[in-house]
Structures are given as C-alpha cells and as structure tokens.
GROMACS .gro file of N, CA and C in nm:
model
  426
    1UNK      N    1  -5.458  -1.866   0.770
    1UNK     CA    2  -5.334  -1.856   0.843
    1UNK      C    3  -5.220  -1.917   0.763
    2UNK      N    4  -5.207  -2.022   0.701
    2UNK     CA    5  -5.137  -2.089   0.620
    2UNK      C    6  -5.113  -2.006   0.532
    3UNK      N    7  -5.192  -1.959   0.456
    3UNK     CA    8  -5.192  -1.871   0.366
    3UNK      C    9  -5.083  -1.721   0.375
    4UNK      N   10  -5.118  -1.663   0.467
    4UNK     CA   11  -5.018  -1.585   0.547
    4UNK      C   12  -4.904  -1.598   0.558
    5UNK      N   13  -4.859  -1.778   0.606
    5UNK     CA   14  -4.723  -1.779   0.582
    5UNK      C   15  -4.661  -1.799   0.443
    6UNK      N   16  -4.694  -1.884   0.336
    6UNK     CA   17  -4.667  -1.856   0.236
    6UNK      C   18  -4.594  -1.753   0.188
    7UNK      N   19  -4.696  -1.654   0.201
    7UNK     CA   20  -4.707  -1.538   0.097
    7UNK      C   21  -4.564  -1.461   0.205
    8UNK      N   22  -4.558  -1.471   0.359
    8UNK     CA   23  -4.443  -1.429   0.412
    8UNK      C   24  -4.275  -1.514   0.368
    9UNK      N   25  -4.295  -1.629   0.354
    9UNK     CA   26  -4.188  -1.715   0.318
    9UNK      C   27  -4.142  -1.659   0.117
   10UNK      N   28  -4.207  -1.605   0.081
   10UNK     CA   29  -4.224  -1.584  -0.053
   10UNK      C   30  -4.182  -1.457  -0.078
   11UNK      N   31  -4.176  -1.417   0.022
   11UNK     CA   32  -4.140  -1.228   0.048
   11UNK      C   33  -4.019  -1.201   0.075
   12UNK      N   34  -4.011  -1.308   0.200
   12UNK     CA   35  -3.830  -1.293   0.236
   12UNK      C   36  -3.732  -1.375   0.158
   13UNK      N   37  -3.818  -1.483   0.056
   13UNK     CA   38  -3.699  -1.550  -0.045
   13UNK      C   39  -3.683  -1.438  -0.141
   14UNK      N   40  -3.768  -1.360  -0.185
   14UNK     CA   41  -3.747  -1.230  -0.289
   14UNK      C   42  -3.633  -1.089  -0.233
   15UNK      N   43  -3.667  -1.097  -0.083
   15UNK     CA   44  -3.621  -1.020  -0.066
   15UNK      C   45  -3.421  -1.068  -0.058
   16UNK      N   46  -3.399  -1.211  -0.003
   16UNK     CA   47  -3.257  -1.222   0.025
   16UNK      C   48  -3.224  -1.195  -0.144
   17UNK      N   49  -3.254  -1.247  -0.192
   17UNK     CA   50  -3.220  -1.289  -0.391
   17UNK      C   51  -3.218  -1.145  -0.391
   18UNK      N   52  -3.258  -1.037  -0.392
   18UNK     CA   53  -3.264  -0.914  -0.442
   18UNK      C   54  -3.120  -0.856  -0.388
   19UNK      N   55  -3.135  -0.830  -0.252
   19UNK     CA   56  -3.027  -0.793  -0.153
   19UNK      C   57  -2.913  -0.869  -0.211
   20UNK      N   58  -2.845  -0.992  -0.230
   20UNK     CA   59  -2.776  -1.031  -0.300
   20UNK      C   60  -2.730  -1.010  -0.422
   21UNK      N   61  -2.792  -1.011  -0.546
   21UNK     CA   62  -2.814  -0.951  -0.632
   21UNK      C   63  -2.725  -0.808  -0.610
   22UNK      N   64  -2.823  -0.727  -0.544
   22UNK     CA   65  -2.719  -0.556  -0.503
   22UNK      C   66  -2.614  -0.607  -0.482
   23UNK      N   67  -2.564  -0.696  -0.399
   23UNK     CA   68  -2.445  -0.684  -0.310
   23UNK      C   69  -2.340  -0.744  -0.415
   24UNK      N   70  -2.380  -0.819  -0.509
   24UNK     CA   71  -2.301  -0.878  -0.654
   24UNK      C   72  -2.244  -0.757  -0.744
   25UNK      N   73  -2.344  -0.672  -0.768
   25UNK     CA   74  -2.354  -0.535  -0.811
   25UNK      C   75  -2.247  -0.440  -0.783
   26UNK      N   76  -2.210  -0.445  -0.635
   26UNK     CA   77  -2.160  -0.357  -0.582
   26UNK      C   78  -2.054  -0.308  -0.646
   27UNK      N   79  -1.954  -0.406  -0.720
   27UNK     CA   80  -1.806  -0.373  -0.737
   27UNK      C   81  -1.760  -0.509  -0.794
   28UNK      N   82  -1.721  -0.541  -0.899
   28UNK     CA   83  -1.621  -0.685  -0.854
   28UNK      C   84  -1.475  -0.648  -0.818
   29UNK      N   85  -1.483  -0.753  -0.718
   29UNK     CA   86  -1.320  -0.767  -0.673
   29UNK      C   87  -1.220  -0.773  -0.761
   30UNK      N   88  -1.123  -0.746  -0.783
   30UNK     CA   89  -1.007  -0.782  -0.873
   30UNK      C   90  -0.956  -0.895  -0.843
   31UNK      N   91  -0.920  -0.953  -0.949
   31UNK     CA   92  -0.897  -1.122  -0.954
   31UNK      C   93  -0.694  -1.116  -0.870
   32UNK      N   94  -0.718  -1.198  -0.768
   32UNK     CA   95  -0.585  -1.223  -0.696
   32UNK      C   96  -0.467  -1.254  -0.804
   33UNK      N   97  -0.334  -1.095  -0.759
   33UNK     CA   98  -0.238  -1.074  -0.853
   33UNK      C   99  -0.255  -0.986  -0.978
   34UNK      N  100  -0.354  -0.934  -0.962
   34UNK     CA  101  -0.447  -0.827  -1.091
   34UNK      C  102  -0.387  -0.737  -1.027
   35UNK      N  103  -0.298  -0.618  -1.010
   35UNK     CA  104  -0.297  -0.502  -1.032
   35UNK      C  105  -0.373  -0.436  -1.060
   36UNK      N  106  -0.393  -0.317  -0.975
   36UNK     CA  107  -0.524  -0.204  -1.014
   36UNK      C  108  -0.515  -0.066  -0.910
   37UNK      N  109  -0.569   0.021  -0.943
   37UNK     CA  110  -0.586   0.148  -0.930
   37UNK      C  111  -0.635   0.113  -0.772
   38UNK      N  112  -0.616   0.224  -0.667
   38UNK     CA  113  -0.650   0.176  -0.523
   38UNK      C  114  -0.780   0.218  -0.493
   39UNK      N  115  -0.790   0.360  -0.560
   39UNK     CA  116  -0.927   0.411  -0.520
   39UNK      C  117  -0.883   0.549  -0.638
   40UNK      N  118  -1.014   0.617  -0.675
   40UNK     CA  119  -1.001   0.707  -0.762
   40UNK      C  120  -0.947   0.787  -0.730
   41UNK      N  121  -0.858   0.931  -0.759
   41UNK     CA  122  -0.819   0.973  -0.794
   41UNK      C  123  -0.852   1.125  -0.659
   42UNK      N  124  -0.992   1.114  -0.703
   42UNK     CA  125  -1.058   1.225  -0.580
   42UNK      C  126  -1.099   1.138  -0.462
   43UNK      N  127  -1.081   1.027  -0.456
   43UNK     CA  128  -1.090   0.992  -0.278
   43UNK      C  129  -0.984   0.940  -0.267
   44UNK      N  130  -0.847   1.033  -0.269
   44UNK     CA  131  -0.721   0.993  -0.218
   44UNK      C  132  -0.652   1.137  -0.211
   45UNK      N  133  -0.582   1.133  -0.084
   45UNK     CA  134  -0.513   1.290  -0.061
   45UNK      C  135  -0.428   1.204  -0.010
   46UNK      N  136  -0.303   1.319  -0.051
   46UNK     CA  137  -0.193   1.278  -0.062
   46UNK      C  138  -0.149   1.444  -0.033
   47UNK      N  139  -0.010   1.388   0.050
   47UNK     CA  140   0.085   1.456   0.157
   47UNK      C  141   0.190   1.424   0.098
   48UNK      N  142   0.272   1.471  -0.014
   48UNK     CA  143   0.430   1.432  -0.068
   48UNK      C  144   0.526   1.547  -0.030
   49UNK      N  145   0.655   1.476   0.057
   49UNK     CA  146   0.724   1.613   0.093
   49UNK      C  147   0.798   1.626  -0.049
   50UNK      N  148   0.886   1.776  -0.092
   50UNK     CA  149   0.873   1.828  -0.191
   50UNK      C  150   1.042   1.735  -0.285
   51UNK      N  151   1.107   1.651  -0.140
   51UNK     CA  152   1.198   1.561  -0.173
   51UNK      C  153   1.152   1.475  -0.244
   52UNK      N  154   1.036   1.406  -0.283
   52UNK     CA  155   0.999   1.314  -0.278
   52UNK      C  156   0.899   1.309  -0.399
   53UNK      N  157   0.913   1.191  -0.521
   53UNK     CA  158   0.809   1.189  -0.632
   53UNK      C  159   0.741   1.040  -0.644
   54UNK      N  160   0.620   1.043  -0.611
   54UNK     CA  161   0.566   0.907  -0.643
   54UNK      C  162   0.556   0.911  -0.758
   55UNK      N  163   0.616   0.717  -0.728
   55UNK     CA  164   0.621   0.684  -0.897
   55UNK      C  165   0.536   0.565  -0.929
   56UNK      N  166   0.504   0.524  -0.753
   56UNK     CA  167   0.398   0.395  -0.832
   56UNK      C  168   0.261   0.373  -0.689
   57UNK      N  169   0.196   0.411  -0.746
   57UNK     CA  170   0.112   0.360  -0.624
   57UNK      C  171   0.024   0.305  -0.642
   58UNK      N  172   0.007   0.170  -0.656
   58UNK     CA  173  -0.098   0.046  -0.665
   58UNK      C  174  -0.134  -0.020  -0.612
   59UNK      N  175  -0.242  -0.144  -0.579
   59UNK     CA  176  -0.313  -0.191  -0.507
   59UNK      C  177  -0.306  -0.307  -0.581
   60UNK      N  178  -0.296  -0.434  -0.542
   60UNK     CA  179  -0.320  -0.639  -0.545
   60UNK      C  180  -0.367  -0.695  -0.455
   61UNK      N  181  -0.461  -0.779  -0.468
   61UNK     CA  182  -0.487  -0.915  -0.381
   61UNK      C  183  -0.360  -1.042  -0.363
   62UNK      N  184  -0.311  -1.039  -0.283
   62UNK     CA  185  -0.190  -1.181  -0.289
   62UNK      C  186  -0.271  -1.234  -0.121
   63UNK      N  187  -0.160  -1.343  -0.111
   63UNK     CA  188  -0.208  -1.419  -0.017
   63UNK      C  189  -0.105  -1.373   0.039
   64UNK      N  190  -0.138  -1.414   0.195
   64UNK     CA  191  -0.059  -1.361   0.338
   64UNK      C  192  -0.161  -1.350   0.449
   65UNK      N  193  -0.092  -1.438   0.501
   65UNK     CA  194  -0.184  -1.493   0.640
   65UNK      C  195  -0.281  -1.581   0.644
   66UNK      N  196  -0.286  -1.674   0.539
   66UNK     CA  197  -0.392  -1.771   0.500
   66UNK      C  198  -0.504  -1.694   0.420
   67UNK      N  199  -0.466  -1.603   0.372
   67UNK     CA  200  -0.618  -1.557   0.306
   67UNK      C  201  -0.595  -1.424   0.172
   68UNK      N  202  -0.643  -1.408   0.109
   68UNK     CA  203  -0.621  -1.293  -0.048
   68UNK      C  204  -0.640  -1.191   0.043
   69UNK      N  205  -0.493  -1.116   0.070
   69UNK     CA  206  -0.562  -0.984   0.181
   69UNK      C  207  -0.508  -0.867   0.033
   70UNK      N  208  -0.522  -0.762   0.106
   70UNK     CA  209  -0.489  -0.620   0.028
   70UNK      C  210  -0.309  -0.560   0.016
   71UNK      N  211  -0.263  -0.587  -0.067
   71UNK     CA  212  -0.119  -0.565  -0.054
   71UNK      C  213  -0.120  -0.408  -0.135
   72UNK      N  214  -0.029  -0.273  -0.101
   72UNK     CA  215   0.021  -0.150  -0.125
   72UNK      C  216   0.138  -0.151  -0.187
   73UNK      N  217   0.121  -0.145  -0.368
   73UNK     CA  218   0.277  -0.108  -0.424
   73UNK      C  219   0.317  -0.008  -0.413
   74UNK      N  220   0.410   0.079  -0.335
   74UNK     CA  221   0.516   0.167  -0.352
   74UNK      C  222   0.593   0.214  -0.385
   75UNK      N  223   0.637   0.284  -0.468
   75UNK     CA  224   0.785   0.334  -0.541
   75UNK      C  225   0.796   0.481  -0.513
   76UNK      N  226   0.880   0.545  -0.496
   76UNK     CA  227   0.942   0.662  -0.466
   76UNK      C  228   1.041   0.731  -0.460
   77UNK      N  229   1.064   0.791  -0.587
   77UNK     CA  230   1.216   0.832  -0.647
   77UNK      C  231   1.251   0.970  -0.542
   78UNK      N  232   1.380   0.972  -0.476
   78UNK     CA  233   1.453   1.047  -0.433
   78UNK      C  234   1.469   1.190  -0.527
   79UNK      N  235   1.397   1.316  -0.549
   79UNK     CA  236   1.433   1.415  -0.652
   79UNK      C  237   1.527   1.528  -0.591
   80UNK      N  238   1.554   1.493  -0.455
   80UNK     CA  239   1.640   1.577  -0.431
   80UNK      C  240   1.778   1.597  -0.425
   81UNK      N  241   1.906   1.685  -0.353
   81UNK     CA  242   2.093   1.654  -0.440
   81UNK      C  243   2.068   1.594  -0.333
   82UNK      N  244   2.056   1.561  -0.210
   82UNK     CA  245   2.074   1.495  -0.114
   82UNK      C  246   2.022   1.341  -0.085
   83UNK      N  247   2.077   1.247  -0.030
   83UNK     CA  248   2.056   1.153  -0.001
   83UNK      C  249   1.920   1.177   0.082
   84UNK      N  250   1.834   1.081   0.104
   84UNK     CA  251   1.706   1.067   0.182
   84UNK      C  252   1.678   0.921   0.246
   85UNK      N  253   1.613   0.929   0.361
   85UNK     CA  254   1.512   0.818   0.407
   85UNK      C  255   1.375   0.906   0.458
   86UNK      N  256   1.280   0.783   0.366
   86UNK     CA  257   1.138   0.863   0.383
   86UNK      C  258   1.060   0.761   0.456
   87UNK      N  259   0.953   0.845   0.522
   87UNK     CA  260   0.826   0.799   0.627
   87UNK      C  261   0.725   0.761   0.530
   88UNK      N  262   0.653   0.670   0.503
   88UNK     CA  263   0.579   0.635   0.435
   88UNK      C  264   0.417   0.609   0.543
   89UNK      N  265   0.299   0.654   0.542
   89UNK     CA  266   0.241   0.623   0.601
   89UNK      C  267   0.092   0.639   0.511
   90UNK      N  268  -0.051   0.509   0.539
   90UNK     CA  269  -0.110   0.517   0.454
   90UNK      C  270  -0.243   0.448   0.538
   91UNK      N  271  -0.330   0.583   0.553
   91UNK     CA  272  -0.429   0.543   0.603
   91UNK      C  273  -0.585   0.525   0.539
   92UNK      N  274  -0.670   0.398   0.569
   92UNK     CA  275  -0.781   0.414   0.481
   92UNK      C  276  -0.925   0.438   0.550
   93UNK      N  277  -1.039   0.441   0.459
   93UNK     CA  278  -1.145   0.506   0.528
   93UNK      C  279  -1.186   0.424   0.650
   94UNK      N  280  -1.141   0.298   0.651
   94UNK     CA  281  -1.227   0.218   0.786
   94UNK      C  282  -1.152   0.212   0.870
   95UNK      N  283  -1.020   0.296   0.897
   95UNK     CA  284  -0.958   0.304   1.049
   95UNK      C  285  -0.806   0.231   1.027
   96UNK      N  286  -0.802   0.091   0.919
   96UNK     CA  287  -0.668   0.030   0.950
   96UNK      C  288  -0.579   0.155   0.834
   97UNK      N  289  -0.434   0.105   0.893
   97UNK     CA  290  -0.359   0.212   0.842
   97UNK      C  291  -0.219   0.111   0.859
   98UNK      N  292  -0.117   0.148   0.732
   98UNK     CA  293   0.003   0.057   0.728
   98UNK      C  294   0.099   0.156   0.690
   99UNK      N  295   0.232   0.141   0.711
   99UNK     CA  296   0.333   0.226   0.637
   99UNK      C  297   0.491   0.184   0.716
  100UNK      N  298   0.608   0.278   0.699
  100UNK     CA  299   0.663   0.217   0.734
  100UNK      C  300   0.778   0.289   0.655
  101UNK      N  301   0.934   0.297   0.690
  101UNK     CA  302   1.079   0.365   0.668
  101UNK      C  303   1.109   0.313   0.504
  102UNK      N  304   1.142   0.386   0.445
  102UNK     CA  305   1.220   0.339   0.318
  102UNK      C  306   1.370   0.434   0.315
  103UNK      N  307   1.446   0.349   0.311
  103UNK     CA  308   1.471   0.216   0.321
  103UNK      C  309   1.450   0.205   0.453
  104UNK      N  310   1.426   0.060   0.537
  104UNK     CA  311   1.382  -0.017   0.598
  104UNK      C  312   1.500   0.001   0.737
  105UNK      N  313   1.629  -0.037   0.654
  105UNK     CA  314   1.714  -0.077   0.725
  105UNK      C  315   1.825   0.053   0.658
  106UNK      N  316   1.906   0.090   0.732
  106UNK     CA  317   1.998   0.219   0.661
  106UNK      C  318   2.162   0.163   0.639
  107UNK      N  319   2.165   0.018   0.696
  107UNK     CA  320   2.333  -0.042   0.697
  107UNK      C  321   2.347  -0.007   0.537
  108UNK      N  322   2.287  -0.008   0.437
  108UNK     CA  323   2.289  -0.001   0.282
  108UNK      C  324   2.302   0.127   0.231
  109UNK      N  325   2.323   0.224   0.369
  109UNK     CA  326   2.256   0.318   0.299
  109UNK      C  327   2.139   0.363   0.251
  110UNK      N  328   2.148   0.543   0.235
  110UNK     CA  329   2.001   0.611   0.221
  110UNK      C  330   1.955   0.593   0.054
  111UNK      N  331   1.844   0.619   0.011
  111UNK     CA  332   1.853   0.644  -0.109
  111UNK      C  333   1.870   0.757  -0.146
  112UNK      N  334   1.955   0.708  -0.297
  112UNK     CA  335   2.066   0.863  -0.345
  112UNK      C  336   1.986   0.916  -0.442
  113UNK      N  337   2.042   1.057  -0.449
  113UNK     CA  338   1.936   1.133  -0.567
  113UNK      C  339   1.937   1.036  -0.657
  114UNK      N  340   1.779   1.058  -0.704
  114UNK     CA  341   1.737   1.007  -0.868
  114UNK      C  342   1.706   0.847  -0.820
  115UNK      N  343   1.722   0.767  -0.719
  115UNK     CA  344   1.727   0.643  -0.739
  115UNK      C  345   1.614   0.660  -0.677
  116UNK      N  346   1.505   0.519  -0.700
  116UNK     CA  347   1.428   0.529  -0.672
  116UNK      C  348   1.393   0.394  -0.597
  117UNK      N  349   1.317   0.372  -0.467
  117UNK     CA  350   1.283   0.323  -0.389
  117UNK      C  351   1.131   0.218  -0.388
  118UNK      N  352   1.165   0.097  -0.370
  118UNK     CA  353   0.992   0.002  -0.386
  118UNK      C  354   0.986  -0.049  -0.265
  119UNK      N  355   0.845  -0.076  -0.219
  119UNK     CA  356   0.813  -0.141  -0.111
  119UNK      C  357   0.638  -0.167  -0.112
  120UNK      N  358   0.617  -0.336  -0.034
  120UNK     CA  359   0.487  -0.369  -0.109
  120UNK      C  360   0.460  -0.379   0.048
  121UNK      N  361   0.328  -0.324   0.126
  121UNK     CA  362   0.256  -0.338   0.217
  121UNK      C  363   0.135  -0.397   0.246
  122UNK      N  364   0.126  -0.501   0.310
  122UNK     CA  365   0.026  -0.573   0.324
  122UNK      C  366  -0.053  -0.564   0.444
  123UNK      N  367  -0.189  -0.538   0.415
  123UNK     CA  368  -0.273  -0.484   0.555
  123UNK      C  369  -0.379  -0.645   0.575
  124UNK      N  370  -0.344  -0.651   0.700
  124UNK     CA  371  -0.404  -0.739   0.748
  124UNK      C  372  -0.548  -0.750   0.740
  125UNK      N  373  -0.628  -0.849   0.739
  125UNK     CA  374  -0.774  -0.918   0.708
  125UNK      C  375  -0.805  -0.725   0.633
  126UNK      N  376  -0.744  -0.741   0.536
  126UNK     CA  377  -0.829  -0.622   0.458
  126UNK      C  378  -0.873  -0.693   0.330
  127UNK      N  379  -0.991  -0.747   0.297
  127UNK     CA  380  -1.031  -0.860   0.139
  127UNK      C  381  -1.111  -0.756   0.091
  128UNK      N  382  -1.125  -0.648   0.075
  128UNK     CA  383  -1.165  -0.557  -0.012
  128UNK      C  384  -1.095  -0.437  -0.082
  129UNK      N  385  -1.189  -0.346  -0.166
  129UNK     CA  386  -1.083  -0.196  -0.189
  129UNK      C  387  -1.138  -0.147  -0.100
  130UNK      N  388  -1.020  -0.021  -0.072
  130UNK     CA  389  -1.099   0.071   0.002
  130UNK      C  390  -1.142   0.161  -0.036
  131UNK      N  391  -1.220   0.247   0.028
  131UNK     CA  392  -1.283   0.363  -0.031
  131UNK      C  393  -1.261   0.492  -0.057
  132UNK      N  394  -1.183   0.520   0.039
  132UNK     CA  395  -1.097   0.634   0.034
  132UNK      C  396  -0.962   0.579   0.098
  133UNK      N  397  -0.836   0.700   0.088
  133UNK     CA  398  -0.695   0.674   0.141
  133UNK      C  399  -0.683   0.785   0.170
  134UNK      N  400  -0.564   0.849   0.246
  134UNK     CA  401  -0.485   0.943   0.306
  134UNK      C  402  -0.310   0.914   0.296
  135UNK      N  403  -0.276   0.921   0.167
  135UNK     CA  404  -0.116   0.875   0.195
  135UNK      C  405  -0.043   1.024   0.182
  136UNK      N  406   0.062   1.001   0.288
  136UNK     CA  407   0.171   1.058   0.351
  136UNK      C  408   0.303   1.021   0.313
  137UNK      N  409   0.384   1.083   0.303
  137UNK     CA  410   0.512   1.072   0.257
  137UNK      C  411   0.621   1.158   0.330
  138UNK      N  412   0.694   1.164   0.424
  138UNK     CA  413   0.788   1.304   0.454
  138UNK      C  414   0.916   1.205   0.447
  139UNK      N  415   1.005   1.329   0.465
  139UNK     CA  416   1.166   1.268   0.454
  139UNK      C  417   1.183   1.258   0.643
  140UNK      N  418   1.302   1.224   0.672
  140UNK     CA  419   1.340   1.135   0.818
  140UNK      C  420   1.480   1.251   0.818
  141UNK      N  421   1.468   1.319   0.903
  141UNK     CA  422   1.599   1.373   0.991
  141UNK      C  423   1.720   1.248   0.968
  142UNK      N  424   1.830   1.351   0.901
  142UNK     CA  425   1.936   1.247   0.878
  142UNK      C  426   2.047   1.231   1.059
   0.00000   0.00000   0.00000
C-alpha cells in the first residue's frame, strides 16, 4: 500500500513539471514596453473604410490599473479631400473589445486630409496576446 502511494506521488510530481514546462513553451510574453506585432497577419480581419489608411497598428505591455495590461497603438492617416472623424473599434478572440472616436473630442477640429491621427488603447485585465482580432475602422457622419 505504501508502495502505491509513492509511485502515485511520483506521477503527479512528473506530471505538474511537464504541464508547466508546456505552459513555459507556449509563447513568451513580450517584455513590458517591447513593442510587437498583435497577432499574425491571417488571424486579423480588418474592416478599413476606403477614407481611411492604417498606418500603425501595434501591441505593448505598460502598466494601468496596477498591473502590465495590453495597450493598442493606433495611427490613421485621413486619405481623403475631406476632413474626417473615424470610429475605431477592435475586437478580440475572448469576447473583450476596446475602441473609440478619433479625434476624441472635435472642439480641435476633424482630421484634415493627409494628417494623420494616434491613439493608444488599453484593455483592461488583458496580461496576454491575443489570438485573433477583428479591427474596424469607418468614418462618422459629419
């Protein structure tokens, strides 16, 4: 009977160390303030209205809210003769989703052709990448 447990206590220390091990494996995180790619290339669809040219779309760890959450770099040059304000919206595979008006506030004014527009979004208790995205872009009824 003794024996039995052993050889069970000996099984499940192999087994956490292994499982760990994988889970080390998985990916490393990007070191907080590292800039990096959000997700590849084919697990990201993207919705750009035809006003509208992304010019930067990146992914950082910063702090906000007591903890290294997931911050969204944005840039988005105006290509059309007309002034614009665009809808920015950006959803990921596990349900949370962030986005939001550029410009923000319009007392400044819209952005004018050719100029181009930044904004950094930070999604709450998100401490990983994600796996896939869905970003959206349309222009806003003047």
């Amino acid at each position: 009977m003794n024996r039995f447990k052993d050889v069970s206590t000996w099984l499940l220390v192999i087994l956490v160390a292994s499982g760990l091990a994988l889970a080390g494996c998985a990916g490393a995180k990007p070191k907080p303030g590292e800039v990096f790619s959000c997700v590849k290339e084919s697990k990201m669809d993207k919705t750009i209205a035809p006003e509208a040219q992304l010019e930067e779309f990146s992914c950082v760890f910063k702090e906000k809210w007591g903890s290294e959450t997931l911050h969204f770099n944005v840039a988005i040059k105006n290509v059309s003769n007309t002034d614009q304000r665009f809808k920015v919206n950006i959803f990921m595979d596990n349900g949370k989703a962030v986005g939001g008006l550029l410009p923000r506030k319009t007392k400044k004014g819209l952005v004018k052709p050719g100029q181009t527009v930044k904004f950094v979004y930070p999604v709450k208790d998100m401490y990983e990448k994600p796996k896939a995205i869905t970003l959206m872009i349309k222009t806003m009824e003047k």
